[in-house]
Coordinates of C-alpha atoms and ligand atoms in Angstrom, one line a residue:
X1 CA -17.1 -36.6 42.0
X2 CA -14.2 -34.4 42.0
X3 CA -14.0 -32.8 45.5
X4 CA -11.3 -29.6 46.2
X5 CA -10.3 -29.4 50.1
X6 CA -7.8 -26.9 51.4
X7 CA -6.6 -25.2 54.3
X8 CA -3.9 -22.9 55.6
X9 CA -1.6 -25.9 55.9
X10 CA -1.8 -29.2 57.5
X11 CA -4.8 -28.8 59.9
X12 CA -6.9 -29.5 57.0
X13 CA -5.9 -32.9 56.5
X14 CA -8.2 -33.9 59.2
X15 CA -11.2 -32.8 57.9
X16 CA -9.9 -35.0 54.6
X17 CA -9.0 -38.1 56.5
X18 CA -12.9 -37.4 57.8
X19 CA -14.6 -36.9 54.3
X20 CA -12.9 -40.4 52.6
X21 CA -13.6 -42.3 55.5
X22 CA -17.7 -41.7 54.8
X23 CA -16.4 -41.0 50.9
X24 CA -13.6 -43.4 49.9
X25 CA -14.1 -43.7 46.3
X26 CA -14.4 -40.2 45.1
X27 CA -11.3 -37.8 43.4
X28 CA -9.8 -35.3 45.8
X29 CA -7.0 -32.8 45.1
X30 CA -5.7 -31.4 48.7
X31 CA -4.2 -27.7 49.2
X32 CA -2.2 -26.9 51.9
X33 CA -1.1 -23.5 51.6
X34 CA 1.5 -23.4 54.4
X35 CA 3.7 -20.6 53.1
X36 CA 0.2 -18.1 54.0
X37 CA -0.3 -19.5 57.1
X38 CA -1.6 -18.6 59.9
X39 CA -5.2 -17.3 58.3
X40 CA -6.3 -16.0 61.3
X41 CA -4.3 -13.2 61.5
X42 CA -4.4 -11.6 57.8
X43 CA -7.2 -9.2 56.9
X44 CA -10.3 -9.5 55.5
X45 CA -9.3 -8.2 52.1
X46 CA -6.0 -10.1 52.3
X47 CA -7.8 -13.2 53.2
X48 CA -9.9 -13.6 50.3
X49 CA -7.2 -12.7 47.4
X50 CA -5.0 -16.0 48.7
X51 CA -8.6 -17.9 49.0
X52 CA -9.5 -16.6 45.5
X53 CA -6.3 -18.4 44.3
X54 CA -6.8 -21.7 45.8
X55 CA -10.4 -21.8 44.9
X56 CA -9.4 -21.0 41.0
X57 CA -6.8 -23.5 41.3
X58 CA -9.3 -26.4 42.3
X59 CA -11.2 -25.1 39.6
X60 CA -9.4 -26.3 37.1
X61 CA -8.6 -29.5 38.6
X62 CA -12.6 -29.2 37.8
X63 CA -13.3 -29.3 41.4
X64 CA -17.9 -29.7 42.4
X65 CA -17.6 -29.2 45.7
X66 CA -14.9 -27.3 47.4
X67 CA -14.6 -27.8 50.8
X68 CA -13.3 -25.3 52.9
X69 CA -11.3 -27.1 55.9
X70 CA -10.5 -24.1 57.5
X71 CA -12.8 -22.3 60.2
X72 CA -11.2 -18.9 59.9
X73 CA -11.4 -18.8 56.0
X74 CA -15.2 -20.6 56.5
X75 CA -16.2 -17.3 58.7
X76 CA -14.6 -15.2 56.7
X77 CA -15.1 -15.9 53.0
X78 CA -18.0 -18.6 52.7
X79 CA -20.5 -15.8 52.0
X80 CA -18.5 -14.3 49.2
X81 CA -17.1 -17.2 47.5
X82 CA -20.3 -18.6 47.3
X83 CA -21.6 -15.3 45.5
X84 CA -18.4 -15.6 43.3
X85 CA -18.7 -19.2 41.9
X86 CA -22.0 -19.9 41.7
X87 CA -21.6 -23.1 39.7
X88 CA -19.6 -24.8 43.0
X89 CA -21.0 -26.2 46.1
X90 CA -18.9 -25.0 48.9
X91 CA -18.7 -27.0 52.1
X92 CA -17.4 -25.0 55.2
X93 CA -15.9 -26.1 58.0
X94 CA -17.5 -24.1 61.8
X95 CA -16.7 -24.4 65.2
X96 CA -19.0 -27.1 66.8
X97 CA -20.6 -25.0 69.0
X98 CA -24.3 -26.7 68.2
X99 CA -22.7 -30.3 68.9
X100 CA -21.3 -29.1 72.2
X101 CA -24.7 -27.4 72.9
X102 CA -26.7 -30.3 72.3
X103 CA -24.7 -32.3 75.2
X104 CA -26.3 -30.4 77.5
X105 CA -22.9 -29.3 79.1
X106 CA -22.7 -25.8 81.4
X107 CA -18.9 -24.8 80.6
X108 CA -17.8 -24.6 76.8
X109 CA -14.4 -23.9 75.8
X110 CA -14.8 -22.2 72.5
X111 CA -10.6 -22.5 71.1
X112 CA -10.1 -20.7 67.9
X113 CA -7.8 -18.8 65.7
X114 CA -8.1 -14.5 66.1
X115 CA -10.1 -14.3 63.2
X116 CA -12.8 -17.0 64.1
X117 CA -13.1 -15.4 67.3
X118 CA -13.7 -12.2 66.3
X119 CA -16.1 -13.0 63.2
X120 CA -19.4 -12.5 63.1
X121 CA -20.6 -15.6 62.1
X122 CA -18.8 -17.0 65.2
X123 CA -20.8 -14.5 67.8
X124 CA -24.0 -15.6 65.7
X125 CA -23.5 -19.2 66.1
X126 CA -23.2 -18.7 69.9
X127 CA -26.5 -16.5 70.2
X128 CA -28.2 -18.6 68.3
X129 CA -27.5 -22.1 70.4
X130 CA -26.3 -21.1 73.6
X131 CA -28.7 -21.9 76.3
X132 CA -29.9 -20.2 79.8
X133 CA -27.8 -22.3 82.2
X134 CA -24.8 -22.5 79.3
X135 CA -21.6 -20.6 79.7
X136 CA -19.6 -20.2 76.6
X137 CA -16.0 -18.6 76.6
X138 CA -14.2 -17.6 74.0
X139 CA -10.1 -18.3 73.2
X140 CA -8.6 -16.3 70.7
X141 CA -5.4 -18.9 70.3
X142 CA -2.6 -16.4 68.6
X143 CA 0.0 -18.6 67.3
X144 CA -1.0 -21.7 68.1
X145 CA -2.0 -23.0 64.6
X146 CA 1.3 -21.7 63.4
X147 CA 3.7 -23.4 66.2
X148 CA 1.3 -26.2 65.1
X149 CA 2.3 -25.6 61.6
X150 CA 6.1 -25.4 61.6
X151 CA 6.0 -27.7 64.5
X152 CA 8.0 -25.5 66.6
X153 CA 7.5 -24.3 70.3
X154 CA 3.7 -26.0 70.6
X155 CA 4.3 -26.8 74.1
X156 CA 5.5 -23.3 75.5
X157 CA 2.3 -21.8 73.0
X158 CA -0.1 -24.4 74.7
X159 CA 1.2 -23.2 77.9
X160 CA 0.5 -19.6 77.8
X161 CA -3.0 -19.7 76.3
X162 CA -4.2 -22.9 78.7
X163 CA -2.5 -23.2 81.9
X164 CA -4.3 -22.5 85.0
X165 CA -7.8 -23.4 82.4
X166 CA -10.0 -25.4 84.3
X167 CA -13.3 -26.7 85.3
X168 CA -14.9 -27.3 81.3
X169 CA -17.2 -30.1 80.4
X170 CA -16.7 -29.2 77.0
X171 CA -13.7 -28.0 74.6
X172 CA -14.0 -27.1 71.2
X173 CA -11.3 -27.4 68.5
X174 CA -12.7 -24.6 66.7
X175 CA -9.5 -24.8 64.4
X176 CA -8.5 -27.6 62.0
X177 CA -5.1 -27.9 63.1
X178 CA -5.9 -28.3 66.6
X179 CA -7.1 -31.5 65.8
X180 CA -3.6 -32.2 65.0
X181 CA -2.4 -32.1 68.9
X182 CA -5.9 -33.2 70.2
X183 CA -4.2 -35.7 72.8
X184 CA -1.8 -32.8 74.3
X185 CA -4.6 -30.2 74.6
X186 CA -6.7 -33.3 76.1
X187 CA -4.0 -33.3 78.9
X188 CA -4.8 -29.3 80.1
X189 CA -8.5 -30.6 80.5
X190 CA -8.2 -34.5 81.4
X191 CA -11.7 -34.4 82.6
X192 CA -13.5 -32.8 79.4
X193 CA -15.0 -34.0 76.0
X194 CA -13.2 -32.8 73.5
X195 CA -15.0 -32.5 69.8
X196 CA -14.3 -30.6 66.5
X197 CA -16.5 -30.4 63.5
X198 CA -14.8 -33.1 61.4
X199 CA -17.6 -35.6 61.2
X200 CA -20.3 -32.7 60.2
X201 CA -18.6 -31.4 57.6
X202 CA -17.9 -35.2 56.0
X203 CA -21.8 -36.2 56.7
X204 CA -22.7 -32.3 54.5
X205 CA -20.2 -33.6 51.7
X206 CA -21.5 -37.4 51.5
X207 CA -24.8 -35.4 51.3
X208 CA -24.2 -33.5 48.7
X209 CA -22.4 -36.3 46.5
X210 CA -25.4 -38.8 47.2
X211 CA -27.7 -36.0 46.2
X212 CA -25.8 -36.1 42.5
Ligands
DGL1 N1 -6.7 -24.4 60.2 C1 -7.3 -23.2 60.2 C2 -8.6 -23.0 60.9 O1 -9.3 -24.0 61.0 C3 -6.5 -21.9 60.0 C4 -5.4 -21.7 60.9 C5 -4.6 -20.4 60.5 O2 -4.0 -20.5 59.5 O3 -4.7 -19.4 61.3 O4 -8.9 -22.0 61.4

Protein backbone atom coordinates (compact mmCIF):
# COMPACT_ATOMS: atom_id res chain seq x y z
CA UNK A 1 0.00 0.00 0.00
CA UNK A 2 0.96 3.45 -0.47
CA UNK A 3 1.51 5.03 3.06
CA UNK A 4 1.98 9.18 3.54
CA UNK A 5 4.06 10.05 6.88
CA UNK A 6 5.02 13.59 7.70
CA UNK A 7 6.00 15.76 10.43
CA UNK A 8 7.27 19.19 11.21
CA UNK A 9 10.72 18.14 10.18
CA UNK A 10 13.01 15.44 11.19
CA UNK A 11 11.39 14.08 14.40
CA UNK A 12 9.17 12.18 12.23
CA UNK A 13 11.62 9.93 10.80
CA UNK A 14 11.35 7.88 13.87
CA UNK A 15 8.04 7.05 13.73
CA UNK A 16 9.01 5.85 9.88
CA UNK A 17 12.06 3.95 10.82
CA UNK A 18 9.26 2.24 13.33
CA UNK A 19 6.47 1.58 10.64
CA UNK A 20 9.07 -0.30 7.90
CA UNK A 21 10.55 -2.18 10.49
CA UNK A 22 6.89 -4.07 11.20
CA UNK A 23 6.13 -2.92 7.32
CA UNK A 24 9.25 -3.26 5.08
CA UNK A 25 7.64 -3.88 1.79
CA UNK A 26 5.10 -1.27 1.49
CA UNK A 27 5.48 2.45 -0.66
CA UNK A 28 6.12 5.44 1.55
CA UNK A 29 6.63 9.06 0.54
CA UNK A 30 8.12 11.09 3.72
CA UNK A 31 7.33 14.95 4.42
CA UNK A 32 9.39 16.81 6.48
CA UNK A 33 8.32 20.23 6.52
CA UNK A 34 11.13 21.91 8.34
CA UNK A 35 10.79 25.40 6.96
CA UNK A 36 7.09 25.51 9.30
CA UNK A 37 8.66 24.17 12.13
CA UNK A 38 8.11 24.20 15.30
CA UNK A 39 4.16 23.15 15.19
CA UNK A 40 3.69 23.63 18.50
CA UNK A 41 3.71 27.12 18.63
CA UNK A 42 1.46 28.15 15.55
CA UNK A 43 -2.34 28.54 15.99
CA UNK A 44 -4.99 26.45 15.61
CA UNK A 45 -6.18 27.89 12.31
CA UNK A 46 -2.57 28.30 11.13
CA UNK A 47 -1.93 24.81 11.96
CA UNK A 48 -4.34 23.17 9.88
CA UNK A 49 -3.81 25.39 6.49
CA UNK A 50 0.11 24.02 6.43
CA UNK A 51 -1.39 20.40 7.47
CA UNK A 52 -4.05 20.75 4.72
CA UNK A 53 -1.06 21.20 2.25
CA UNK A 54 0.89 18.19 3.20
CA UNK A 55 -2.11 16.01 3.46
CA UNK A 56 -3.23 17.14 -0.34
CA UNK A 57 0.28 16.65 -1.36
CA UNK A 58 0.30 12.84 -0.16
CA UNK A 59 -2.81 12.75 -1.84
CA UNK A 60 -1.70 12.73 -5.00
CA UNK A 61 1.27 10.65 -4.42
CA UNK A 62 -2.19 8.54 -3.84
CA UNK A 63 -1.44 8.15 -0.32
CA UNK A 64 -4.25 5.15 1.90
CA UNK A 65 -3.13 5.81 5.07
CA UNK A 66 -1.55 9.07 6.18
CA UNK A 67 0.17 8.94 9.14
CA UNK A 68 0.53 11.71 11.10
CA UNK A 69 4.07 11.54 12.99
CA UNK A 70 3.63 14.48 14.74
CA UNK A 71 1.88 14.69 18.34
CA UNK A 72 1.13 18.34 18.23
CA UNK A 73 -0.51 18.23 14.68
CA UNK A 74 -2.24 14.57 15.96
CA UNK A 75 -3.98 16.77 18.98
CA UNK A 76 -4.69 19.32 17.02
CA UNK A 77 -6.01 18.35 13.54
CA UNK A 78 -6.78 14.45 13.65
CA UNK A 79 -10.46 15.22 14.26
CA UNK A 80 -10.81 17.60 11.32
CA UNK A 81 -8.73 15.97 8.74
CA UNK A 82 -10.49 12.96 9.33
CA UNK A 83 -13.87 14.87 8.64
CA UNK A 84 -12.06 16.36 5.55
CA UNK A 85 -10.88 13.26 3.65
CA UNK A 86 -13.05 10.72 4.42
CA UNK A 87 -11.61 8.30 1.83
CA UNK A 88 -8.06 8.14 3.96
CA UNK A 89 -7.23 6.27 6.98
CA UNK A 90 -5.34 8.61 9.17
CA UNK A 91 -2.88 7.22 11.75
CA UNK A 92 -1.91 9.61 14.62
CA UNK A 93 0.79 9.73 16.53
CA UNK A 94 -0.16 10.55 20.95
CA UNK A 95 1.89 10.89 23.83
CA UNK A 96 2.21 7.42 25.53
CA UNK A 97 0.63 8.21 28.49
CA UNK A 98 -1.48 4.66 28.57
CA UNK A 99 1.96 2.69 28.09
CA UNK A 100 3.58 4.57 30.95
CA UNK A 101 0.29 4.09 32.93
CA UNK A 102 0.17 0.55 32.48
CA UNK A 103 3.78 0.09 34.22
CA UNK A 104 2.37 0.74 37.18
CA UNK A 105 4.86 3.72 37.81
CA UNK A 106 3.95 6.69 40.50
CA UNK A 107 5.99 9.73 38.80
CA UNK A 108 5.35 10.39 34.94
CA UNK A 109 7.14 12.90 33.14
CA UNK A 110 4.75 14.04 30.49
CA UNK A 111 7.60 16.13 27.75
CA UNK A 112 5.78 17.81 24.99
CA UNK A 113 5.65 20.64 22.61
CA UNK A 114 3.27 23.92 23.85
CA UNK A 115 0.62 22.86 21.82
CA UNK A 116 0.41 19.10 22.99
CA UNK A 117 0.41 20.32 26.40
CA UNK A 118 -2.20 22.59 26.15
CA UNK A 119 -4.67 20.45 23.92
CA UNK A 120 -7.49 18.93 24.93
CA UNK A 121 -7.01 15.68 23.74
CA UNK A 122 -3.77 15.68 25.90
CA UNK A 123 -5.73 16.64 29.35
CA UNK A 124 -8.32 13.79 28.19
CA UNK A 125 -5.79 11.17 27.79
CA UNK A 126 -4.43 11.84 31.33
CA UNK A 127 -8.04 11.73 32.96
CA UNK A 128 -8.89 8.97 31.33
CA UNK A 129 -5.64 6.64 32.40
CA UNK A 130 -4.17 8.22 35.25
CA UNK A 131 -4.52 6.30 38.39
CA UNK A 132 -5.13 7.11 42.33
CA UNK A 133 -1.52 6.68 43.53
CA UNK A 134 -0.21 8.16 39.90
CA UNK A 135 1.31 11.61 39.58
CA UNK A 136 1.52 12.95 36.10
CA UNK A 137 3.35 16.35 35.34
CA UNK A 138 3.22 18.14 32.51
CA UNK A 139 6.37 19.86 30.43
CA UNK A 140 5.54 22.35 27.97
CA UNK A 141 9.18 22.10 26.14
CA UNK A 142 9.33 25.61 24.16
CA UNK A 143 12.02 25.41 21.67
CA UNK A 144 13.28 22.26 22.23
CA UNK A 145 12.03 20.53 19.02
CA UNK A 146 13.34 23.46 17.04
CA UNK A 147 17.08 23.58 18.69
CA UNK A 148 16.37 19.81 17.82
CA UNK A 149 15.58 20.82 14.41
CA UNK A 150 18.33 23.17 13.24
CA UNK A 151 20.53 21.36 15.61
CA UNK A 152 21.63 24.38 17.24
CA UNK A 153 21.93 25.14 21.14
CA UNK A 154 20.10 21.60 22.25
CA UNK A 155 22.21 21.39 25.23
CA UNK A 156 21.69 24.93 26.79
CA UNK A 157 17.58 24.28 25.74
CA UNK A 158 17.81 20.84 27.59
CA UNK A 159 19.32 22.66 30.37
CA UNK A 160 16.73 25.13 31.14
CA UNK A 161 13.62 23.02 30.83
CA UNK A 162 15.37 19.80 32.85
CA UNK A 163 17.90 20.59 35.30
CA UNK A 164 17.28 20.24 38.81
CA UNK A 165 14.27 17.41 37.33
CA UNK A 166 14.32 14.49 39.40
CA UNK A 167 12.94 11.58 41.08
CA UNK A 168 10.65 10.01 37.74
CA UNK A 169 10.15 6.43 37.12
CA UNK A 170 8.81 7.34 33.91
CA UNK A 171 9.50 10.03 30.97
CA UNK A 172 7.53 10.46 28.06
CA UNK A 173 8.81 11.61 24.74
CA UNK A 174 5.53 13.10 23.95
CA UNK A 175 7.22 14.70 20.80
CA UNK A 176 8.68 12.94 17.76
CA UNK A 177 11.84 14.66 17.68
CA UNK A 178 12.70 14.05 21.10
CA UNK A 179 13.24 10.70 20.07
CA UNK A 180 16.02 12.14 18.19
CA UNK A 181 18.22 13.01 21.42
CA UNK A 182 16.64 10.16 23.57
CA UNK A 183 20.23 9.18 24.98
CA UNK A 184 21.08 12.95 26.16
CA UNK A 185 17.53 13.49 27.78
CA UNK A 186 18.28 9.75 29.25
CA UNK A 187 21.33 11.40 31.05
CA UNK A 188 18.92 14.31 33.18
CA UNK A 189 17.02 11.03 34.44
CA UNK A 190 19.67 8.10 34.42
CA UNK A 191 17.40 6.17 36.67
CA UNK A 192 14.05 6.34 34.57
CA UNK A 193 12.31 4.36 31.64
CA UNK A 194 12.17 6.33 28.90
CA UNK A 195 9.31 5.39 26.07
CA UNK A 196 7.61 7.24 23.11
CA UNK A 197 4.74 6.10 21.05
CA UNK A 198 6.76 4.82 18.08
CA UNK A 199 5.94 1.07 18.34
CA UNK A 200 1.98 1.94 18.76
CA UNK A 201 1.58 3.90 16.04
CA UNK A 202 3.62 1.14 13.61
CA UNK A 203 1.53 -1.92 15.31
CA UNK A 204 -2.10 0.61 14.26
CA UNK A 205 -0.51 1.00 10.64
CA UNK A 206 0.49 -2.94 10.12
CA UNK A 207 -3.14 -3.16 11.32
CA UNK A 208 -4.62 -1.40 9.11
CA UNK A 209 -2.52 -2.69 5.90
CA UNK A 210 -3.19 -6.38 7.05
CA UNK A 211 -6.80 -5.55 7.34
CA UNK A 212 -6.64 -4.59 3.30
N1 LIG B 1 7.63 16.50 16.07
C1 LIG B 1 6.50 17.20 16.47
C2 LIG B 1 5.70 16.57 17.58
O1 LIG B 1 5.73 15.38 17.71
C3 LIG B 1 6.37 18.66 16.30
C4 LIG B 1 7.38 19.53 16.87
C5 LIG B 1 7.10 20.96 16.49
O2 LIG B 1 7.23 21.24 15.30
O3 LIG B 1 6.80 21.77 17.36
O4 LIG B 1 5.02 17.25 18.32
Amino acid sequence: MKIGVFDSGKGGTTVLEAIKRVLPNEEYKYIGDSKNCPYGEKSDEELMRIVCGIVDELCDFGAEIIVIACNTATAKCIDKLRELYPKIEFVGTEPAIKLAVATGAEKILVMATPGTIESERLHELVRDNKMNNQKIELLACAGLADAIEKDENVDEVLNRLLKGKKNYDVVVLGCTHYSLIRDRIQKYFPEALLIDGNDGVASRVQQIVQKH
